[in-house]
Short mmCIF file of C-alpha atoms and ligand atoms in Angstrom, two decimals:
data_model
loop_
_atom_site.label_atom_id
_atom_site.label_comp_id
_atom_site.label_asym_id
_atom_site.label_seq_id
_atom_site.Cartn_x
_atom_site.Cartn_y
_atom_site.Cartn_z
CA UNK A 1 119.75 135.34 82.94
CA UNK A 2 117.20 133.64 84.94
CA UNK A 3 115.76 134.78 88.04
CA UNK A 4 115.21 131.71 89.61
CA UNK A 5 116.92 127.80 89.30
CA UNK A 6 114.21 125.55 90.33
CA UNK A 7 115.26 121.89 91.20
CA UNK A 8 112.67 119.87 90.89
CA UNK A 9 109.42 119.95 88.71
CA UNK A 10 106.75 117.74 91.77
CA UNK A 11 104.59 120.05 93.84
CA UNK A 12 106.64 121.94 95.29
CA UNK A 13 109.05 123.08 92.31
CA UNK A 14 106.23 123.14 90.15
CA UNK A 15 104.10 125.48 92.64
CA UNK A 16 106.90 128.11 92.90
CA UNK A 17 107.83 128.29 89.35
CA UNK A 18 104.11 128.98 88.82
CA UNK A 19 103.53 131.62 91.31
CA UNK A 20 106.95 133.31 90.60
CA UNK A 21 106.52 133.47 87.04
CA UNK A 22 102.53 134.35 87.23
CA UNK A 23 102.87 136.10 90.25
CA UNK A 24 105.78 138.21 90.17
CA UNK A 25 106.56 138.12 86.34
CA UNK A 26 109.88 136.22 87.12
CA UNK A 27 112.30 133.91 84.62
CA UNK A 28 112.29 130.48 85.91
CA UNK A 29 114.12 127.57 84.70
CA UNK A 30 112.58 124.64 86.27
CA UNK A 31 114.63 121.00 86.27
CA UNK A 32 114.25 117.90 86.77
CA UNK A 33 116.47 114.87 86.92
CA UNK A 34 113.38 112.17 85.92
CA UNK A 35 112.20 112.22 82.17
CA UNK A 36 108.91 113.94 83.35
CA UNK A 37 107.05 116.98 85.37
CA UNK A 38 104.93 116.35 88.36
CA UNK A 39 107.37 114.39 90.26
CA UNK A 40 106.31 111.67 92.48
CA UNK A 41 102.88 112.74 91.63
CA UNK A 42 103.06 111.70 87.63
CA UNK A 43 100.46 109.91 85.73
CA UNK A 44 100.38 108.71 82.52
CA UNK A 45 98.36 106.32 80.07
CA UNK A 46 100.09 103.01 79.66
CA UNK A 47 100.83 101.08 76.77
CA UNK A 48 96.76 99.50 77.34
CA UNK A 49 95.61 103.37 77.39
CA UNK A 50 95.03 102.82 81.04
CA UNK A 51 95.45 106.38 83.31
CA UNK A 52 98.13 104.89 85.84
CA UNK A 53 100.30 106.46 88.57
CA UNK A 54 104.00 105.63 88.03
CA UNK A 55 104.90 106.40 91.91
CA UNK A 56 101.83 104.96 93.39
CA UNK A 57 98.22 106.02 94.54
CA UNK A 58 98.00 109.69 95.06
CA UNK A 59 94.79 111.03 96.18
CA UNK A 60 93.97 114.53 96.52
CA UNK A 61 92.45 115.96 99.76
CA UNK A 62 92.66 118.70 101.74
CA UNK A 63 90.97 120.85 104.20
CA UNK A 64 92.64 124.19 103.08
CA UNK A 65 89.98 125.89 100.77
CA UNK A 66 93.08 128.17 99.58
CA UNK A 67 95.10 125.02 98.30
CA UNK A 68 92.03 123.54 96.53
CA UNK A 69 91.06 126.96 95.06
CA UNK A 70 94.74 127.64 94.22
CA UNK A 71 94.99 124.28 92.25
CA UNK A 72 91.48 124.82 90.91
CA UNK A 73 92.91 127.67 88.67
CA UNK A 74 95.11 124.55 86.65
CA UNK A 75 92.17 121.68 86.74
CA UNK A 76 88.70 120.56 87.08
CA UNK A 77 87.78 118.00 89.31
CA UNK A 78 86.48 114.80 89.40
CA UNK A 79 84.71 113.98 93.05
CA UNK A 80 86.42 110.85 94.87
CA UNK A 81 86.02 109.54 98.19
CA UNK A 82 88.63 106.95 98.84
CA UNK A 83 88.07 103.23 100.05
CA UNK A 84 90.28 101.01 101.58
CA UNK A 85 90.06 97.46 102.87
CA UNK A 86 92.73 95.47 104.54
CA UNK A 87 93.21 91.48 104.54
CA UNK A 88 93.09 90.37 108.13
CA UNK A 89 92.06 86.60 109.23
CA UNK A 90 91.14 85.77 105.59
CA UNK A 91 88.77 88.47 105.65
CA UNK A 92 88.38 91.78 103.64
CA UNK A 93 87.21 94.50 106.27
CA UNK A 94 87.27 98.35 106.11
CA UNK A 95 90.67 100.26 107.17
CA UNK A 96 90.74 102.33 109.11
CA UNK A 97 89.48 100.43 111.29
CA UNK A 98 85.27 101.25 112.14
CA UNK A 99 82.05 99.60 113.56
CA UNK A 100 81.83 97.24 110.49
CA UNK A 101 85.25 96.18 110.83
CA UNK A 102 84.77 94.94 114.80
CA UNK A 103 81.66 93.58 113.99
CA UNK A 104 82.79 91.33 110.94
CA UNK A 105 86.10 90.69 112.15
CA UNK A 106 84.41 89.49 115.65
CA UNK A 107 81.09 88.13 114.46
CA UNK A 108 79.41 90.96 116.19
CA UNK A 109 76.34 92.95 116.05
CA UNK A 110 77.59 95.74 118.29
CA UNK A 111 76.20 99.57 117.79
CA UNK A 112 78.23 102.75 117.66
CA UNK A 113 77.70 103.33 121.30
CA UNK A 114 78.69 99.56 122.24
CA UNK A 115 81.77 99.15 120.19
CA UNK A 116 83.22 102.55 121.92
CA UNK A 117 82.65 100.41 125.09
CA UNK A 118 84.43 97.41 123.46
CA UNK A 119 87.43 99.25 122.15
CA UNK A 120 87.91 101.08 125.56
CA UNK A 121 87.80 97.69 127.22
CA UNK A 122 90.79 96.43 124.69
CA UNK A 123 92.83 99.92 124.68
CA UNK A 124 96.04 99.91 127.42
CA UNK A 125 96.51 102.86 129.32
CA UNK A 126 99.42 104.82 128.43
CA UNK A 127 100.30 108.06 130.16
CA UNK A 128 102.28 109.43 127.14
CA UNK A 129 101.56 109.10 123.54
CA UNK A 130 105.38 109.28 122.27
CA UNK A 131 105.35 106.15 119.32
CA UNK A 132 103.63 104.62 116.51
CA UNK A 133 103.03 101.92 118.74
CA UNK A 134 101.39 103.82 121.98
CA UNK A 135 98.88 105.70 119.23
CA UNK A 136 97.38 102.32 118.18
CA UNK A 137 97.36 100.23 121.43
CA UNK A 138 95.89 103.32 123.79
CA UNK A 139 92.76 103.48 121.16
CA UNK A 140 92.28 99.72 120.38
CA UNK A 141 94.22 97.46 122.18
CA UNK A 142 97.04 94.96 121.28
CA UNK A 143 95.36 92.29 119.51
CA UNK A 144 93.97 95.02 116.68
CA UNK A 145 97.27 96.87 116.49
CA UNK A 146 99.08 93.56 115.84
CA UNK A 147 96.47 92.69 113.33
CA UNK A 148 96.39 95.63 111.18
CA UNK A 149 99.45 98.08 112.42
CA UNK A 150 102.23 95.91 113.56
CA UNK A 151 103.41 94.44 110.44
CA UNK A 152 102.31 96.31 108.06
CA UNK A 153 104.23 99.26 109.94
CA UNK A 154 107.39 96.83 110.17
CA UNK A 155 107.09 96.19 106.17
CA UNK A 156 106.62 99.41 105.23
CA UNK A 157 109.30 101.43 107.23
CA UNK A 158 111.59 98.35 108.41
CA UNK A 159 110.95 99.58 111.94
CA UNK A 160 109.06 98.30 114.39
CA UNK A 161 106.48 101.07 115.28
CA UNK A 162 107.93 101.49 118.66
CA UNK A 163 110.66 103.11 116.97
CA UNK A 164 108.74 105.76 114.77
CA UNK A 165 107.25 108.70 116.15
CA UNK A 166 103.67 108.88 116.85
CA UNK A 167 102.76 111.11 113.59
CA UNK A 168 103.15 108.15 111.35
CA UNK A 169 99.97 105.72 112.58
CA UNK A 170 98.35 108.97 113.73
CA UNK A 171 97.67 109.43 109.88
CA UNK A 172 94.87 106.45 110.29
CA UNK A 173 92.20 107.08 112.74
CA UNK A 174 89.69 104.74 114.32
CA UNK A 175 85.85 105.31 114.16
CA UNK A 176 83.09 103.80 115.75
CA UNK A 177 80.44 104.50 113.16
CA UNK A 178 80.31 103.30 109.79
CA UNK A 179 82.30 105.54 107.72
CA UNK A 180 84.70 103.80 105.76
CA UNK A 181 85.95 106.61 103.85
CA UNK A 182 89.73 106.87 104.00
CA UNK A 183 89.84 110.66 104.67
CA UNK A 184 87.16 113.27 106.02
CA UNK A 185 88.68 116.10 104.69
CA UNK A 186 86.41 118.88 103.48
CA UNK A 187 88.00 118.96 100.13
CA UNK A 188 88.43 115.31 98.32
CA UNK A 189 88.67 115.30 94.35
CA UNK A 190 91.14 113.83 91.45
CA UNK A 191 92.06 116.19 88.92
CA UNK A 192 89.58 115.40 86.21
CA UNK A 193 92.45 114.94 83.32
CA UNK A 194 95.13 113.65 85.74
CA UNK A 195 97.68 115.04 87.77
CA UNK A 196 100.39 115.64 85.04
CA UNK A 197 97.77 117.85 82.72
CA UNK A 198 97.19 119.76 85.92
CA UNK A 199 101.29 120.37 85.89
CA UNK A 200 101.42 121.27 82.31
CA UNK A 201 99.03 123.88 82.83
CA UNK A 202 100.52 125.46 85.83
CA UNK A 203 104.04 125.61 83.65
CA UNK A 204 102.59 126.44 80.87
CA UNK A 205 104.05 130.27 80.58
CA UNK A 206 106.44 131.77 78.46
CA UNK A 207 108.40 132.90 81.16
CA UNK A 208 109.27 129.04 82.21
CA UNK A 209 111.89 127.28 80.84
CA UNK A 210 111.86 122.98 81.50
CA UNK A 211 114.57 120.93 81.31
CA UNK A 212 113.83 117.30 81.78
CA UNK A 213 116.69 114.42 82.40
CA UNK A 214 118.53 116.57 84.09
CA UNK A 215 120.19 116.94 86.98
CA UNK A 216 120.92 120.33 88.56
CA UNK A 217 124.43 119.98 89.14
CA UNK A 218 125.06 119.52 85.41
CA UNK A 219 123.62 122.76 84.77
CA UNK A 220 124.45 125.11 87.63
CA UNK A 221 127.69 126.47 87.35
CA UNK A 222 127.13 127.28 83.47
CA UNK A 223 123.82 128.73 83.52
CA UNK A 224 123.32 132.13 85.26
CA UNK A 225 120.68 132.38 87.75
CA UNK A 226 120.27 134.68 90.89
CA UNK A 227 118.39 132.40 93.19
CA UNK A 228 117.74 128.69 93.72
CA UNK A 229 114.63 126.75 94.77
CA UNK A 230 115.51 123.24 95.64
CA UNK A 231 113.20 120.56 95.99
CA UNK A 232 115.93 117.50 96.44
CA UNK A 233 117.16 115.56 99.39
CA UNK A 234 118.35 117.87 101.56
CA UNK A 235 121.51 115.72 102.61
CA UNK A 236 122.42 115.30 98.88
CA UNK A 237 122.37 119.10 98.44
CA UNK A 238 125.09 119.33 101.21
CA UNK A 239 127.08 116.45 99.97
CA UNK A 240 125.98 114.28 102.96
CA UNK A 241 128.55 116.79 104.96
CA UNK A 242 126.48 115.35 108.24
CA UNK A 243 125.95 111.75 106.90
CA UNK A 244 122.66 110.29 105.14
CA UNK A 245 119.52 111.14 106.02
CA UNK A 246 117.52 107.94 105.87
CA UNK A 247 114.73 108.18 103.40
CA UNK A 248 112.55 104.83 102.79
CA UNK A 249 112.25 103.76 98.92
CA UNK A 250 109.36 101.95 97.36
CA UNK A 251 109.37 99.39 94.43
CA UNK A 252 106.32 99.30 92.14
CA UNK A 253 105.33 96.41 90.23
CA UNK A 254 102.71 97.39 87.82
CA UNK A 255 100.15 94.45 85.82
CA UNK A 256 97.49 95.30 83.59
CA UNK A 257 94.96 92.39 83.70
CA UNK A 258 92.58 91.12 81.13
CA UNK A 259 89.65 91.98 83.18
CA UNK A 260 87.19 94.60 83.96
CA UNK A 261 87.83 94.51 87.51
CA UNK A 262 90.54 93.01 89.58
CA UNK A 263 89.57 93.54 93.29
CA UNK A 264 86.29 95.01 95.25
CA UNK A 265 87.95 98.51 96.55
CA UNK A 266 90.24 100.95 95.15
CA UNK A 267 93.19 99.58 97.65
CA UNK A 268 93.65 96.43 99.53
CA UNK A 269 95.95 96.61 102.42
CA UNK A 270 98.20 93.11 103.19
CA UNK A 271 99.56 93.84 106.84
CA UNK A 272 100.32 90.04 107.49
CA UNK A 273 100.84 88.47 104.15
CA UNK A 274 102.77 89.10 101.25
CA UNK A 275 106.26 91.48 100.40
CA UNK A 276 104.05 94.30 99.41
CA UNK A 277 101.95 96.41 101.33
CA UNK A 278 98.97 97.14 99.44
CA UNK A 279 97.35 96.82 96.03
CA UNK A 280 95.78 99.86 93.92
CA UNK A 281 93.39 99.24 91.12
CA UNK A 282 93.71 102.77 89.08
CA UNK A 283 90.36 102.90 87.63
CA UNK A 284 88.65 103.24 91.04
CA UNK A 285 90.29 106.68 91.59
CA UNK A 286 90.42 107.66 87.80
CA UNK A 287 86.53 107.06 87.30
CA UNK A 288 88.00 105.60 83.53
CA UNK A 289 86.32 103.01 81.96
CA UNK A 290 88.04 100.16 79.97
CA UNK A 291 87.91 96.61 79.26
CA UNK A 292 91.06 95.92 81.39
CA UNK A 293 92.38 96.87 84.49
CA UNK A 294 95.77 98.28 85.93
CA UNK A 295 97.11 97.80 88.97
CA UNK A 296 100.31 98.19 91.40
CA UNK A 297 101.99 96.56 94.12
CA UNK A 298 104.36 98.30 96.35
CA UNK A 299 107.35 96.89 97.96
CA UNK A 300 109.08 98.92 100.56
CA UNK A 301 112.87 98.89 100.02
CA UNK A 302 115.60 100.10 102.41
CA UNK A 303 117.67 101.75 98.63
CA UNK A 304 116.45 103.06 96.03
CA UNK A 305 114.77 106.65 94.88
CA UNK A 306 114.13 108.39 98.42
CA UNK A 307 110.39 108.67 98.91
CA UNK A 308 109.32 108.84 102.75
CA UNK A 309 111.77 110.95 105.07
CA UNK A 310 111.36 108.42 108.28
CA UNK A 311 109.78 110.41 111.51
CA UNK A 312 112.08 109.44 114.19
CA UNK A 313 114.00 111.42 116.92
CA UNK A 314 117.34 110.18 116.11
CA UNK A 315 116.20 111.50 112.29
CA UNK A 316 114.93 114.76 113.36
CA UNK A 317 118.45 115.53 114.93
CA UNK A 318 119.99 114.79 112.10
CA UNK A 319 117.63 116.91 109.88
CA UNK A 320 118.25 119.75 112.18
CA UNK A 321 122.03 119.74 111.04
CA UNK A 322 121.08 119.96 107.91
CA UNK A 323 118.55 122.38 108.53
CA UNK A 324 121.08 124.72 110.14
CA UNK A 325 123.09 124.49 106.84
CA UNK A 326 120.45 125.47 104.74
CA UNK A 327 119.57 128.30 106.87
CA UNK A 328 122.45 129.48 106.07
CA UNK A 329 122.00 129.54 102.47
CA UNK A 330 119.76 132.49 101.95
CA UNK A 331 120.32 132.26 98.43
CA UNK A 332 118.38 128.59 98.25
CA UNK A 333 114.86 128.47 99.09
CA UNK A 334 114.65 124.47 100.28
CA UNK A 335 111.27 123.51 99.95
CA UNK A 336 109.09 120.03 99.80
CA UNK A 337 109.02 116.63 101.27
CA UNK A 338 112.31 115.93 100.60
CA UNK A 339 114.26 119.31 101.16
CA UNK A 340 112.35 119.88 104.71
CA UNK A 341 112.72 116.41 105.64
CA UNK A 342 108.67 116.37 105.92
CA UNK A 343 106.31 113.10 105.80
CA UNK A 344 103.93 115.96 104.01
CA UNK A 345 101.29 115.20 102.02
CA UNK A 346 100.22 116.77 98.39
CA UNK A 347 98.26 119.78 100.00
CA UNK A 348 100.78 120.37 103.00
CA UNK A 349 103.65 120.63 99.89
CA UNK A 350 101.24 123.27 98.05
CA UNK A 351 100.80 125.02 101.40
CA UNK A 352 104.39 125.03 102.36
CA UNK A 353 105.54 126.24 98.40
CA UNK A 354 102.67 129.17 98.76
CA UNK A 355 103.89 130.18 101.75
CA UNK A 356 107.66 129.94 100.63
CA UNK A 357 106.53 132.13 97.91
CA UNK A 358 104.89 134.55 100.38
CA UNK A 359 108.07 134.87 102.02
CA UNK A 360 110.03 135.64 98.80
CA UNK A 361 107.72 138.18 97.92
CA UNK A 362 107.50 139.98 101.41
CA UNK A 363 111.75 139.71 101.42
CA UNK A 364 111.67 141.16 97.80
CA UNK A 365 109.37 144.30 99.05
CA UNK A 366 111.55 144.52 102.12
CA UNK A 367 114.53 145.05 100.25
CA UNK A 368 112.92 147.50 97.95
CA UNK A 369 112.16 149.39 101.34
CA UNK A 370 115.38 149.17 102.23
CA UNK A 371 116.28 151.65 99.45
CA UNK A 372 116.92 154.65 101.55
CA UNK A 373 117.73 158.15 101.50
CA UNK A 374 121.55 157.95 102.70
CA UNK A 375 121.71 161.41 103.75
CA UNK A 376 123.44 163.04 100.81
CA UNK A 377 120.40 162.58 98.12
CA UNK A 378 121.66 159.55 97.12
CA UNK A 379 120.09 156.42 97.08
CA UNK A 380 121.25 153.01 97.86
CA UNK A 381 119.64 149.35 98.14
CA UNK A 382 120.77 145.99 98.83
CA UNK A 383 119.95 143.64 96.38
CA UNK A 384 121.02 139.70 96.35
CA UNK A 385 123.42 138.48 93.81
CA UNK A 386 123.93 134.15 94.64
CA UNK A 387 123.23 134.75 97.80
CA UNK A 388 125.76 137.60 98.97
CA UNK A 389 124.18 140.79 99.95
CA UNK A 390 125.44 143.71 97.81
CA UNK A 391 125.03 147.19 98.53
CA UNK A 392 124.46 149.07 95.49
CA UNK A 393 124.42 153.07 95.45
P1 LIG P 401 108.61 115.12 94.86
O1 LIG P 401 107.20 114.87 94.06
O2 LIG P 401 109.27 113.97 95.22
O3 LIG P 401 109.41 116.11 94.00
C1 LIG P 401 110.72 116.39 93.77
C2 LIG P 401 111.39 116.30 92.26
O4 LIG P 401 112.79 116.70 92.43
C3 LIG P 401 111.59 114.84 91.68
O5 LIG P 401 110.85 114.98 90.47
C4 LIG P 401 112.69 114.51 91.65
O6 LIG P 401 113.27 114.09 90.54
C5 LIG P 401 113.58 115.98 91.45
N1 LIG P 401 114.94 116.15 92.17
C6 LIG P 401 115.36 115.39 92.95
N2 LIG P 401 116.99 115.73 92.92
C7 LIG P 401 117.04 116.14 92.14
C8 LIG P 401 118.40 116.95 91.31
N3 LIG P 401 119.37 116.84 92.04
N4 LIG P 401 118.35 117.74 90.29
C9 LIG P 401 116.85 117.44 89.21
N5 LIG P 401 116.12 117.01 90.06
C10 LIG P 401 115.92 116.67 91.01
N6 LIG P 401 100.26 112.29 98.66
C11 LIG P 401 98.38 112.80 99.30
O7 LIG P 401 98.54 114.18 99.27
N7 LIG P 401 98.05 112.08 98.68
C12 LIG P 401 98.42 110.74 98.42
O8 LIG P 401 97.54 109.74 98.18
C13 LIG P 401 99.66 110.24 98.57
N8 LIG P 401 100.21 108.85 97.97
C14 LIG P 401 101.68 108.90 97.80
C15 LIG P 401 101.98 107.55 97.21
C16 LIG P 401 103.51 107.57 97.62
C17 LIG P 401 103.83 105.80 97.15
C18 LIG P 401 104.01 108.45 98.13
C19 LIG P 401 105.60 108.22 97.63
C20 LIG P 401 103.85 109.72 98.27
C21 LIG P 401 102.44 110.00 98.08
N9 LIG P 401 102.06 111.28 98.95
C22 LIG P 401 100.72 111.01 98.53
C23 LIG P 401 102.92 112.15 99.03
C24 LIG P 401 103.07 113.11 97.70
O9 LIG P 401 103.60 112.17 96.84
C25 LIG P 401 104.24 114.04 97.88
O10 LIG P 401 103.50 114.83 99.14
C26 LIG P 401 104.49 115.21 96.80
O11 LIG P 401 104.66 114.45 95.81
C27 LIG P 401 105.85 115.72 97.01
O12 LIG P 401 106.09 117.01 96.58
P2 LIG P 401 107.62 117.21 96.42
O13 LIG P 401 107.66 118.34 94.87
O14 LIG P 401 107.82 117.88 97.65
O15 LIG P 401 108.36 116.23 96.47
N1 LIG P 402 99.61 101.57 108.51
C1 LIG P 402 99.15 100.19 109.09
N2 LIG P 402 98.36 99.45 108.28
C2 LIG P 402 97.27 99.61 107.45
C3 LIG P 402 97.59 101.24 106.89
C4 LIG P 402 98.63 101.91 107.41
O1 LIG P 402 100.13 99.49 109.88
O2 LIG P 402 96.71 99.40 107.18
C5 LIG P 402 100.47 102.77 109.44
C6 LIG P 402 101.66 102.52 108.35
O3 LIG P 402 102.73 102.81 109.22
C7 LIG P 402 101.36 103.37 107.36
C8 LIG P 402 101.10 104.49 108.29
O4 LIG P 402 99.76 103.99 109.19
O5 LIG P 402 102.89 103.74 106.86
C9 LIG P 402 100.63 105.70 107.36
O6 LIG P 402 99.45 104.84 106.18
P1 LIG P 402 99.02 106.07 105.13
O7 LIG P 402 97.98 104.94 104.54
O8 LIG P 402 98.59 107.45 105.41
O9 LIG P 402 100.35 105.92 104.21
P2 LIG P 402 100.95 106.64 102.90
O10 LIG P 402 99.73 106.59 102.16
O11 LIG P 402 101.63 107.82 103.27
O12 LIG P 402 101.73 105.47 102.75
#
């Protein structure tokens, strides 16, 4: 009998498997329908021997010391500060927009103070910042919005920025200094030997059994377990009872080139040209030295594997219906980007999974404490068996 069946071996599932096994001595079966662990963070050495990310560039960054310390138990790190250039008006300029972006684009020599006034003169006043268009237009005005954000967002999401929550483009700041890093978090690093190795270390416990190429539906009725941790799409779990939750998909086109360097930055964004959004050159991320180089193009798609929840009001309303169903299943813990329909980064998923683990441990303690003296000297306690509360005397 397994204590937990964990569906999905990405960050959400693997953190919980690790905590439940190492932290609480539980017996865990973790299954994934893919042929590998690590979920979307999966990396591997391709035929040319170059370490690549199968599902697009994954760069670790966080402001949480707890998350960084937790993951540091399973990997050493290579310091890495991510940088992105955007191809706009026939030039490659820093993204997020900063002082150098403006000066290069407009052939100016503004100082940091002057660029602040320059952007303020372009910015449109908005009473309320509701959409992804509002966020950008209220900071840098319509022209820069159209050059950098409008078309990229339409390509990436199949929606206009005015149809998306503010949180989407708010991920990308605007700067008046020359800082050209994509992230400013206190911890920015890549697992020294890759993400997959880090996951292998997390799952390295005799109490954790791993089943790959396995949809949980194939085994859930035959393999006995007490509780489930589910990290797949929440609408699929409930057989789309309230209709399909929209997720955005991507197609990845990987290439290896017979040259040491393909482009001048780790990632180049193409807001206005091509069907793809960005090109990533992996050696920048991993620090690997190799005489060839591997890159990936990302082509946004409506159909395909669900990669991105789509943050907009009607989707939140639909998700709320699934959340209500999920709340009615105390035997199943819904965790992760797909199961909680949140556009979360890796560190946020780790934090979410650690919080869920804390709640599970807290609940078990409470259940143990409910062991009460029922007045006639006999002990009774409440335990959970596949969701239904059973009184044991
Ligand atoms: P996932 O990694 O998706 O894991 C869920 C797993 O569940 C999958 O492996 C899936 O196969 C499995 N599964 C689903 N249904 C079933 C089923 N029925 N039976 C069995 N298994 C099932 N985050 C960052 O912090 N930095 C980045 O640079 C970054 N870049 C990204 C780039 C791209 C292109 C994408 C798509 C995401 C990126 N992210 C990044 C986000 C990051 O991928 C997620 O935050 C993280 O992987 C979510 O982990 P998860 O465990 O919730 O989901
Ligand atoms: N974005 C954009 N132009 C860019 C970069 C980002 O319009 O050059 C918008 C786009 O809507 C994108 C969002 O900002 O989806 C968040 O960007 P991020 O790089 O964080 O996307 P992710 O890495 O999660 O795909």
